[in-house]
PDB file of C-alpha atoms in Angstrom:
ATOM      1  CA  UNK A  55      90.041  93.906  82.812  1.00  0.00           C
ATOM      2  CA  UNK A  56      88.907  97.445  82.935  1.00  0.00           C
ATOM      3  CA  UNK A  57      89.997  99.504  79.952  1.00  0.00           C
ATOM      4  CA  UNK A  58      92.002 102.604  80.886  1.00  0.00           C
ATOM      5  CA  UNK A  59      94.646 104.907  79.462  1.00  0.00           C
ATOM      6  CA  UNK A  60      98.253 104.505  80.504  1.00  0.00           C
ATOM      7  CA  UNK A  61     100.369 107.146  82.172  1.00  0.00           C
ATOM      8  CA  UNK A  62     102.761 104.859  84.046  1.00  0.00           C
ATOM      9  CA  UNK A  63     103.425 101.167  83.486  1.00  0.00           C
ATOM     10  CA  UNK A  64     105.284  98.528  85.455  1.00  0.00           C
ATOM     11  CA  UNK A  65     106.401  95.697  83.168  1.00  0.00           C
ATOM     12  CA  UNK A  66     106.903  92.269  84.720  1.00  0.00           C
ATOM     13  CA  UNK A  67     108.656  89.694  82.550  1.00  0.00           C
ATOM     14  CA  UNK A  68     108.736  86.024  83.475  1.00  0.00           C
ATOM     15  CA  UNK A  69     111.828  84.502  85.090  1.00  0.00           C
ATOM     16  CA  UNK A  70     115.024  84.829  83.064  1.00  0.00           C
ATOM     17  CA  UNK A  71     115.153  81.134  82.186  1.00  0.00           C
ATOM     18  CA  UNK A  72     111.709  81.285  80.540  1.00  0.00           C
ATOM     19  CA  UNK A  73     111.204  82.651  77.015  1.00  0.00           C
ATOM     20  CA  UNK A  74     109.782  86.175  77.227  1.00  0.00           C
ATOM     21  CA  UNK A  75     106.535  85.431  75.434  1.00  0.00           C
ATOM     22  CA  UNK A  76     104.284  86.967  78.049  1.00  0.00           C
ATOM     23  CA  UNK A  77     104.082  90.424  79.527  1.00  0.00           C
ATOM     24  CA  UNK A  78     102.062  91.236  82.625  1.00  0.00           C
ATOM     25  CA  UNK A  79     101.438  94.941  82.654  1.00  0.00           C
ATOM     26  CA  UNK A  80     100.307  96.911  85.673  1.00  0.00           C
ATOM     27  CA  UNK A  81      99.154 100.287  84.397  1.00  0.00           C
ATOM     28  CA  UNK A  82      98.537 103.324  86.587  1.00  0.00           C
ATOM     29  CA  UNK A  83      96.711 106.479  85.605  1.00  0.00           C
ATOM     30  CA  UNK A  84      97.422 109.164  88.179  1.00  0.00           C
ATOM     31  CA  UNK A  85      94.977 111.767  89.452  1.00  0.00           C
ATOM     32  CA  UNK A  86      91.975 109.646  88.503  1.00  0.00           C
ATOM     33  CA  UNK A  87      90.721 108.066  91.730  1.00  0.00           C
ATOM     34  CA  UNK A  88      88.578 104.954  91.576  1.00  0.00           C
ATOM     35  CA  UNK A  89      86.695 102.919  94.138  1.00  0.00           C
ATOM     36  CA  UNK A  90      86.851  99.135  94.565  1.00  0.00           C
ATOM     37  CA  UNK A  91      83.962  97.137  93.145  1.00  0.00           C
ATOM     38  CA  UNK A  92      82.220  95.784  96.224  1.00  0.00           C
ATOM     39  CA  UNK A  93      79.701  92.957  96.649  1.00  0.00           C
ATOM     40  CA  UNK A  94      80.080  91.787  93.040  1.00  0.00           C
ATOM     41  CA  UNK A  95      82.231  88.637  93.320  1.00  0.00           C
ATOM     42  CA  UNK A  96      83.047  86.481  90.326  1.00  0.00           C
ATOM     43  CA  UNK A  97      85.370  83.771  89.043  1.00  0.00           C
ATOM     44  CA  UNK A  98      86.285  83.065  85.425  1.00  0.00           C
ATOM     45  CA  UNK A  99      88.775  81.471  83.069  1.00  0.00           C
ATOM     46  CA  UNK A 100      90.168  83.524  80.225  1.00  0.00           C
ATOM     47  CA  UNK A 101      92.304  83.311  77.134  1.00  0.00           C
ATOM     48  CA  UNK A 102      94.408  86.031  75.513  1.00  0.00           C
ATOM     49  CA  UNK A 103      95.637  85.492  71.965  1.00  0.00           C
ATOM     50  CA  UNK A 104      97.668  87.616  69.604  1.00  0.00           C
ATOM     51  CA  UNK A 105      98.028  87.224  65.852  1.00  0.00           C
ATOM     52  CA  UNK A 106     100.881  89.050  64.140  1.00  0.00           C
ATOM     53  CA  UNK A 107     101.065  89.225  60.332  1.00  0.00           C
ATOM     54  CA  UNK A 108     104.586  89.543  58.917  1.00  0.00           C
ATOM     55  CA  UNK A 109     105.470  91.168  55.609  1.00  0.00           C
ATOM     56  CA  UNK A 110     106.324  87.815  53.999  1.00  0.00           C
ATOM     57  CA  UNK A 111     102.860  86.458  54.772  1.00  0.00           C
ATOM     58  CA  UNK A 112     103.889  84.487  57.853  1.00  0.00           C
ATOM     59  CA  UNK A 113     101.415  84.514  60.736  1.00  0.00           C
ATOM     60  CA  UNK A 114     102.600  84.228  64.337  1.00  0.00           C
ATOM     61  CA  UNK A 115     100.020  83.183  66.940  1.00  0.00           C
ATOM     62  CA  UNK A 116     100.607  83.312  70.694  1.00  0.00           C
ATOM     63  CA  UNK A 117      98.365  82.459  73.646  1.00  0.00           C
ATOM     64  CA  UNK A 118      98.088  83.110  77.344  1.00  0.00           C
ATOM     65  CA  UNK A 119      95.587  81.240  79.492  1.00  0.00           C
ATOM     66  CA  UNK A 120      94.597  82.203  82.982  1.00  0.00           C
ATOM     67  CA  UNK A 121      92.044  82.709  85.700  1.00  0.00           C
ATOM     68  CA  UNK A 122      90.450  85.790  87.190  1.00  0.00           C
ATOM     69  CA  UNK A 123      88.559  86.355  90.425  1.00  0.00           C
ATOM     70  CA  UNK A 124      87.172  89.167  92.541  1.00  0.00           C
ATOM     71  CA  UNK A 125      86.027  88.936  96.146  1.00  0.00           C
ATOM     72  CA  UNK A 126      83.027  90.683  97.670  1.00  0.00           C
ATOM     73  CA  UNK A 127      85.559  93.001  99.321  1.00  0.00           C
ATOM     74  CA  UNK A 128      86.715  94.113  95.873  1.00  0.00           C
ATOM     75  CA  UNK A 129      90.131  92.402  95.916  1.00  0.00           C
ATOM     76  CA  UNK A 130      91.094  91.087  92.464  1.00  0.00           C
ATOM     77  CA  UNK A 131      93.329  88.250  91.335  1.00  0.00           C
ATOM     78  CA  UNK A 132      94.539  87.845  87.739  1.00  0.00           C
ATOM     79  CA  UNK A 133      96.893  85.078  86.679  1.00  0.00           C
ATOM     80  CA  UNK A 134      98.342  84.175  83.325  1.00  0.00           C
ATOM     81  CA  UNK A 135     100.459  81.390  81.860  1.00  0.00           C
ATOM     82  CA  UNK A 136     102.072  81.614  78.423  1.00  0.00           C
ATOM     83  CA  UNK A 137     101.385  78.623  76.184  1.00  0.00           C
ATOM     84  CA  UNK A 138     104.719  77.370  74.856  1.00  0.00           C
ATOM     85  CA  UNK A 139     104.543  76.052  71.276  1.00  0.00           C
ATOM     86  CA  UNK A 140     108.090  74.705  71.307  1.00  0.00           C
ATOM     87  CA  UNK A 141     108.036  71.239  72.975  1.00  0.00           C
ATOM     88  CA  UNK A 142     111.774  71.512  73.745  1.00  0.00           C
ATOM     89  CA  UNK A 143     111.456  74.791  75.634  1.00  0.00           C
ATOM     90  CA  UNK A 144     111.260  75.149  79.392  1.00  0.00           C
ATOM     91  CA  UNK A 145     107.844  74.789  80.939  1.00  0.00           C
ATOM     92  CA  UNK A 146     106.110  78.170  81.122  1.00  0.00           C
ATOM     93  CA  UNK A 147     105.767  79.970  84.417  1.00  0.00           C
ATOM     94  CA  UNK A 148     102.689  81.612  85.829  1.00  0.00           C
ATOM     95  CA  UNK A 149     102.442  85.200  86.988  1.00  0.00           C
ATOM     96  CA  UNK A 150      99.745  86.322  89.383  1.00  0.00           C
ATOM     97  CA  UNK A 151      98.659  89.829  90.314  1.00  0.00           C
ATOM     98  CA  UNK A 152      96.595  90.546  93.437  1.00  0.00           C
ATOM     99  CA  UNK A 153      95.082  94.046  93.449  1.00  0.00           C
ATOM    100  CA  UNK A 154      93.605  95.605  96.564  1.00  0.00           C
ATOM    101  CA  UNK A 155      92.191  99.003  95.664  1.00  0.00           C
ATOM    102  CA  UNK A 156      91.121  99.669  99.247  1.00  0.00           C
ATOM    103  CA  UNK A 157      94.635  99.208 100.634  1.00  0.00           C
ATOM    104  CA  UNK A 158      96.191 100.658  97.434  1.00  0.00           C
ATOM    105  CA  UNK A 159      98.481  97.667  96.934  1.00  0.00           C
ATOM    106  CA  UNK A 160      99.427  95.348  94.090  1.00  0.00           C
ATOM    107  CA  UNK A 161     101.260  92.088  94.754  1.00  0.00           C
ATOM    108  CA  UNK A 162     103.013  90.169  91.981  1.00  0.00           C
ATOM    109  CA  UNK A 163     103.485  86.450  92.629  1.00  0.00           C
ATOM    110  CA  UNK A 164     106.146  84.625  90.623  1.00  0.00           C
ATOM    111  CA  UNK A 165     105.418  80.907  90.769  1.00  0.00           C
ATOM    112  CA  UNK A 166     108.850  79.926  89.427  1.00  0.00           C
ATOM    113  CA  UNK A 167     110.847  81.921  91.959  1.00  0.00           C
ATOM    114  CA  UNK A 168     108.223  81.741  94.725  1.00  0.00           C
ATOM    115  CA  UNK A 169     108.487  85.455  95.351  1.00  0.00           C
ATOM    116  CA  UNK A 170     105.888  88.088  96.142  1.00  0.00           C
ATOM    117  CA  UNK A 171     106.619  91.717  95.239  1.00  0.00           C
ATOM    118  CA  UNK A 172     104.384  94.335  96.823  1.00  0.00           C
ATOM    119  CA  UNK A 173     103.934  97.701  95.111  1.00  0.00           C
ATOM    120  CA  UNK A 174     102.285 100.676  96.812  1.00  0.00           C
ATOM    121  CA  UNK A 175      99.772 102.380  94.547  1.00  0.00           C
ATOM    122  CA  UNK A 176      98.861 106.085  94.524  1.00  0.00           C
ATOM    123  CA  UNK A 177      95.583 106.569  96.416  1.00  0.00           C
ATOM    124  CA  UNK A 178      94.206 108.840  93.676  1.00  0.00           C
ATOM    125  CA  UNK A 179      94.944 106.592  90.695  1.00  0.00           C
ATOM    126  CA  UNK A 180      93.185 104.126  88.428  1.00  0.00           C
ATOM    127  CA  UNK A 181      95.013 100.803  88.066  1.00  0.00           C
ATOM    128  CA  UNK A 182      94.578  97.754  85.851  1.00  0.00           C
ATOM    129  CA  UNK A 183      96.434  94.566  84.933  1.00  0.00           C
ATOM    130  CA  UNK A 184      96.634  93.067  81.454  1.00  0.00           C
ATOM    131  CA  UNK A 185      98.469  90.077  80.016  1.00  0.00           C
ATOM    132  CA  UNK A 186      99.846  90.446  76.491  1.00  0.00           C
ATOM    133  CA  UNK A 187     101.463  87.602  74.529  1.00  0.00           C
ATOM    134  CA  UNK A 188     104.745  88.785  72.995  1.00  0.00           C
ATOM    135  CA  UNK A 189     107.975  87.372  71.657  1.00  0.00           C
ATOM    136  CA  UNK A 190     111.603  88.334  72.364  1.00  0.00           C
ATOM    137  CA  UNK A 191     112.527  91.522  70.580  1.00  0.00           C
ATOM    138  CA  UNK A 192     108.975  92.404  69.561  1.00  0.00           C
ATOM    139  CA  UNK A 193     108.531  96.149  69.452  1.00  0.00           C
ATOM    140  CA  UNK A 194     105.390  97.955  70.626  1.00  0.00           C
ATOM    141  CA  UNK A 195     103.224  99.825  68.178  1.00  0.00           C
ATOM    142  CA  UNK A 196     104.808 103.159  67.270  1.00  0.00           C
ATOM    143  CA  UNK A 197     103.434 106.307  68.827  1.00  0.00           C
ATOM    144  CA  UNK A 198     101.062 108.120  66.538  1.00  0.00           C
ATOM    145  CA  UNK A 199      98.968 111.271  66.720  1.00  0.00           C
ATOM    146  CA  UNK A 200      95.520 110.964  68.210  1.00  0.00           C
ATOM    147  CA  UNK A 201      93.357 108.875  65.843  1.00  0.00           C
ATOM    148  CA  UNK A 202      90.819 110.734  63.791  1.00  0.00           C
ATOM    149  CA  UNK A 203      87.135 110.113  63.065  1.00  0.00           C
ATOM    150  CA  UNK A 204      86.472 108.241  66.303  1.00  0.00           C
ATOM    151  CA  UNK A 205      83.093 106.513  66.135  1.00  0.00           C
ATOM    152  CA  UNK A 206      81.219 104.232  68.527  1.00  0.00           C
ATOM    153  CA  UNK A 207      78.442 101.853  67.586  1.00  0.00           C
ATOM    154  CA  UNK A 208      76.296  99.464  69.573  1.00  0.00           C
ATOM    155  CA  UNK A 209      76.643  95.732  68.978  1.00  0.00           C
ATOM    156  CA  UNK A 210      73.435  94.982  70.850  1.00  0.00           C
ATOM    157  CA  UNK A 211      73.039  92.515  73.698  1.00  0.00           C
ATOM    158  CA  UNK A 212      73.560  88.802  74.243  1.00  0.00           C
ATOM    159  CA  UNK A 213      73.636  86.290  77.098  1.00  0.00           C
ATOM    160  CA  UNK A 214      76.649  84.132  78.049  1.00  0.00           C
ATOM    161  CA  UNK A 215      76.936  81.887  81.098  1.00  0.00           C
ATOM    162  CA  UNK A 216      73.538  83.229  82.117  1.00  0.00           C
ATOM    163  CA  UNK A 217      74.867  86.804  82.285  1.00  0.00           C
ATOM    164  CA  UNK A 218      73.582  89.687  80.166  1.00  0.00           C
ATOM    165  CA  UNK A 219      76.237  91.386  78.026  1.00  0.00           C
ATOM    166  CA  UNK A 220      76.305  94.677  76.141  1.00  0.00           C
ATOM    167  CA  UNK A 221      78.598  95.112  73.137  1.00  0.00           C
ATOM    168  CA  UNK A 222      80.105  98.112  71.414  1.00  0.00           C
ATOM    169  CA  UNK A 223      82.634  98.774  68.653  1.00  0.00           C
ATOM    170  CA  UNK A 224      84.980 101.777  68.614  1.00  0.00           C
ATOM    171  CA  UNK A 225      86.579 102.612  65.260  1.00  0.00           C
ATOM    172  CA  UNK A 226      89.247 105.235  64.585  1.00  0.00           C
ATOM    173  CA  UNK A 227      91.452 106.229  61.666  1.00  0.00           C
ATOM    174  CA  UNK A 228      95.233 106.575  61.610  1.00  0.00           C
ATOM    175  CA  UNK A 229      95.717 109.374  59.081  1.00  0.00           C
ATOM    176  CA  UNK A 230      97.959 109.166  56.039  1.00  0.00           C
ATOM    177  CA  UNK A 231     101.627 109.849  56.879  1.00  0.00           C
ATOM    178  CA  UNK A 232     101.250 109.447  60.650  1.00  0.00           C
ATOM    179  CA  UNK A 233     103.787 106.608  60.708  1.00  0.00           C
ATOM    180  CA  UNK A 234     104.888 106.790  57.084  1.00  0.00           C
ATOM    181  CA  UNK A 235     101.739 105.056  55.866  1.00  0.00           C
ATOM    182  CA  UNK A 236     100.718 105.941  52.324  1.00  0.00           C
ATOM    183  CA  UNK A 237      97.042 105.324  53.035  1.00  0.00           C
ATOM    184  CA  UNK A 238      94.894 105.810  56.144  1.00  0.00           C
ATOM    185  CA  UNK A 239      93.955 102.664  58.032  1.00  0.00           C
ATOM    186  CA  UNK A 240      91.388 101.696  60.635  1.00  0.00           C
ATOM    187  CA  UNK A 241      91.884 100.560  64.219  1.00  0.00           C
ATOM    188  CA  UNK A 242      88.915  98.842  65.844  1.00  0.00           C
ATOM    189  CA  UNK A 243      88.157  97.682  69.364  1.00  0.00           C
ATOM    190  CA  UNK A 244      85.135  95.554  70.208  1.00  0.00           C
ATOM    191  CA  UNK A 245      84.130  94.963  73.809  1.00  0.00           C
ATOM    192  CA  UNK A 246      81.391  92.995  75.534  1.00  0.00           C
ATOM    193  CA  UNK A 247      80.652  94.054  79.112  1.00  0.00           C
ATOM    194  CA  UNK A 248      78.556  92.688  81.959  1.00  0.00           C
ATOM    195  CA  UNK A 249      77.084  95.824  83.571  1.00  0.00           C
ATOM    196  CA  UNK A 250      75.734  93.892  86.550  1.00  0.00           C
ATOM    197  CA  UNK A 251      79.295  92.803  87.360  1.00  0.00           C
ATOM    198  CA  UNK A 252      81.038  95.988  86.174  1.00  0.00           C
ATOM    199  CA  UNK A 253      83.295  93.778  84.092  1.00  0.00           C
ATOM    200  CA  UNK A 254      84.584  93.565  80.519  1.00  0.00           C
ATOM    201  CA  UNK A 255      84.343  89.877  79.559  1.00  0.00           C
ATOM    202  CA  UNK A 256      85.776  90.099  76.049  1.00  0.00           C
ATOM    203  CA  UNK A 257      87.858  92.565  74.093  1.00  0.00           C
ATOM    204  CA  UNK A 258      89.096  92.332  70.503  1.00  0.00           C
ATOM    205  CA  UNK A 259      91.636  94.851  69.221  1.00  0.00           C
ATOM    206  CA  UNK A 260      92.498  94.969  65.513  1.00  0.00           C
ATOM    207  CA  UNK A 261      95.420  97.208  64.599  1.00  0.00           C
ATOM    208  CA  UNK A 262      97.344  96.757  61.304  1.00  0.00           C
ATOM    209  CA  UNK A 263     100.543  97.864  63.047  1.00  0.00           C
ATOM    210  CA  UNK A 264     100.588  94.936  65.486  1.00  0.00           C
ATOM    211  CA  UNK A 265      97.883  92.515  64.350  1.00  0.00           C
ATOM    212  CA  UNK A 266      95.038  91.322  66.544  1.00  0.00           C
ATOM    213  CA  UNK A 267      94.827  90.865  70.302  1.00  0.00           C
ATOM    214  CA  UNK A 268      91.761  89.114  71.689  1.00  0.00           C
ATOM    215  CA  UNK A 269      90.760  88.492  75.313  1.00  0.00           C
ATOM    216  CA  UNK A 270      87.782  86.356  76.244  1.00  0.00           C
ATOM    217  CA  UNK A 271      86.450  85.133  79.590  1.00  0.00           C
ATOM    218  CA  UNK A 272      84.651  81.806  79.895  1.00  0.00           C
ATOM    219  CA  UNK A 273      83.049  79.826  82.722  1.00  0.00           C
ATOM    220  CA  UNK A 274      82.034  83.095  84.328  1.00  0.00           C
ATOM    221  CA  UNK A 275      80.221  82.633  87.641  1.00  0.00           C
ATOM    222  CA  UNK A 276      79.039  85.010  90.328  1.00  0.00           C
ATOM    223  CA  UNK A 277      80.306  82.768  93.140  1.00  0.00           C
ATOM    224  CA  UNK A 278      82.460  83.994  96.021  1.00  0.00           C
ATOM    225  CA  UNK A 279      86.083  82.909  95.359  1.00  0.00           C
ATOM    226  CA  UNK A 280      88.168  80.971  97.837  1.00  0.00           C
ATOM    227  CA  UNK A 281      89.718  83.556 100.243  1.00  0.00           C
ATOM    228  CA  UNK A 282      93.077  81.771  99.911  1.00  0.00           C
ATOM    229  CA  UNK A 283      93.359  83.103  96.352  1.00  0.00           C
ATOM    230  CA  UNK A 284      93.975  86.602  97.733  1.00  0.00           C
ATOM    231  CA  UNK A 285      96.721  85.585 100.175  1.00  0.00           C
ATOM    232  CA  UNK A 286     100.470  85.324  99.692  1.00  0.00           C
ATOM    233  CA  UNK A 287     101.448  81.634  99.998  1.00  0.00           C
ATOM    234  CA  UNK A 288     103.398  80.969 103.209  1.00  0.00           C
ATOM    235  CA  UNK A 289     106.469  79.656 101.340  1.00  0.00           C
ATOM    236  CA  UNK A 290     106.848  82.815  99.204  1.00  0.00           C
ATOM    237  CA  UNK A 291     109.390  85.515 100.015  1.00  0.00           C
ATOM    238  CA  UNK A 292     107.646  88.890 100.326  1.00  0.00           C
ATOM    239  CA  UNK A 293     109.475  92.106  99.443  1.00  0.00           C
ATOM    240  CA  UNK A 294     108.368  95.648  98.689  1.00  0.00           C
ATOM    241  CA  UNK A 295     109.138  97.466  95.453  1.00  0.00           C
ATOM    242  CA  UNK A 296     110.188 100.989  96.296  1.00  0.00           C
ATOM    243  CA  UNK A 297     108.076 103.735  94.752  1.00  0.00           C
ATOM    244  CA  UNK A 298     107.558 107.450  95.286  1.00  0.00           C
ATOM    245  CA  UNK A 299     104.697 106.656  97.648  1.00  0.00           C
ATOM    246  CA  UNK A 300     105.005 107.672 101.341  1.00  0.00           C
ATOM    247  CA  UNK A 301     106.237 104.703 103.389  1.00  0.00           C
ATOM    248  CA  UNK A 302     103.573 102.522 104.961  1.00  0.00           C
ATOM    249  CA  UNK A 303     103.920  99.277 106.919  1.00  0.00           C
ATOM    250  CA  UNK A 304     104.626  96.173 104.860  1.00  0.00           C
ATOM    251  CA  UNK A 305     102.940  92.961 106.049  1.00  0.00           C
ATOM    252  CA  UNK A 306     105.553  90.978 107.960  1.00  0.00           C
ATOM    253  CA  UNK A 307     103.530  87.761 107.980  1.00  0.00           C
ATOM    254  CA  UNK A 308     103.433  86.423 104.405  1.00  0.00           C
ATOM    255  CA  UNK A 309     100.229  84.531 105.183  1.00  0.00           C
ATOM    256  CA  UNK A 310      98.361  87.757 106.005  1.00  0.00           C
ATOM    257  CA  UNK A 311      95.521  88.371 103.542  1.00  0.00           C
ATOM    258  CA  UNK A 312      95.898  91.642 101.670  1.00  0.00           C
ATOM    259  CA  UNK A 313      92.157  92.284 101.832  1.00  0.00           C
TER     260      UNK A 313
END
């Protein structure tokens, strides 16, 4: 859940027979090395919601629910399931990312197809996974010049699940005419972080171009997760996604932990 800029993104859409209402994005920022977060395990549930306001006044709300975990070795697992509002639609699938920053690997598990796709990550890059509720044909926010009048303010502190949190709000202005807008408008992002866990536990983005996207963790504990969460299930087919990275051995035993 770390917040980073994007220079390269891998977009994983759920299986073709499932409505594309969820995107799992693996973002990579090259030439910005990071270290794994060691000895700070946690487990949590989380919810991601998006609210889109249409010109005719209609509001579209979408949700993704999931679980997150990090081992003492710094291996992370993030899974998300799109909540389907249409009772006649196919049951939603679940996508799971397993990130190992020490081994520089990311594994995508598709629970519908029972496949595991391993991606080699650049050793000098920052990586993150995010789940974003979307609908078929929805377009991303248009590119705009760098926002103006960037300001940051403290939201103070609070305690949730027995963990101290620190909040901040970042506000910026999209200037008049940047995307054909007749008036400037504000974009705000509010985050609450747990410094002792090096973790963002909630994030609320408000952008008039796309609406609101909110992520919130609940049931946050500092317990060591089950090691099986960071393994590829034995009945999954493991393949490697080719990248520009130098070739390195791919685990031949699908039950081998990636940490």
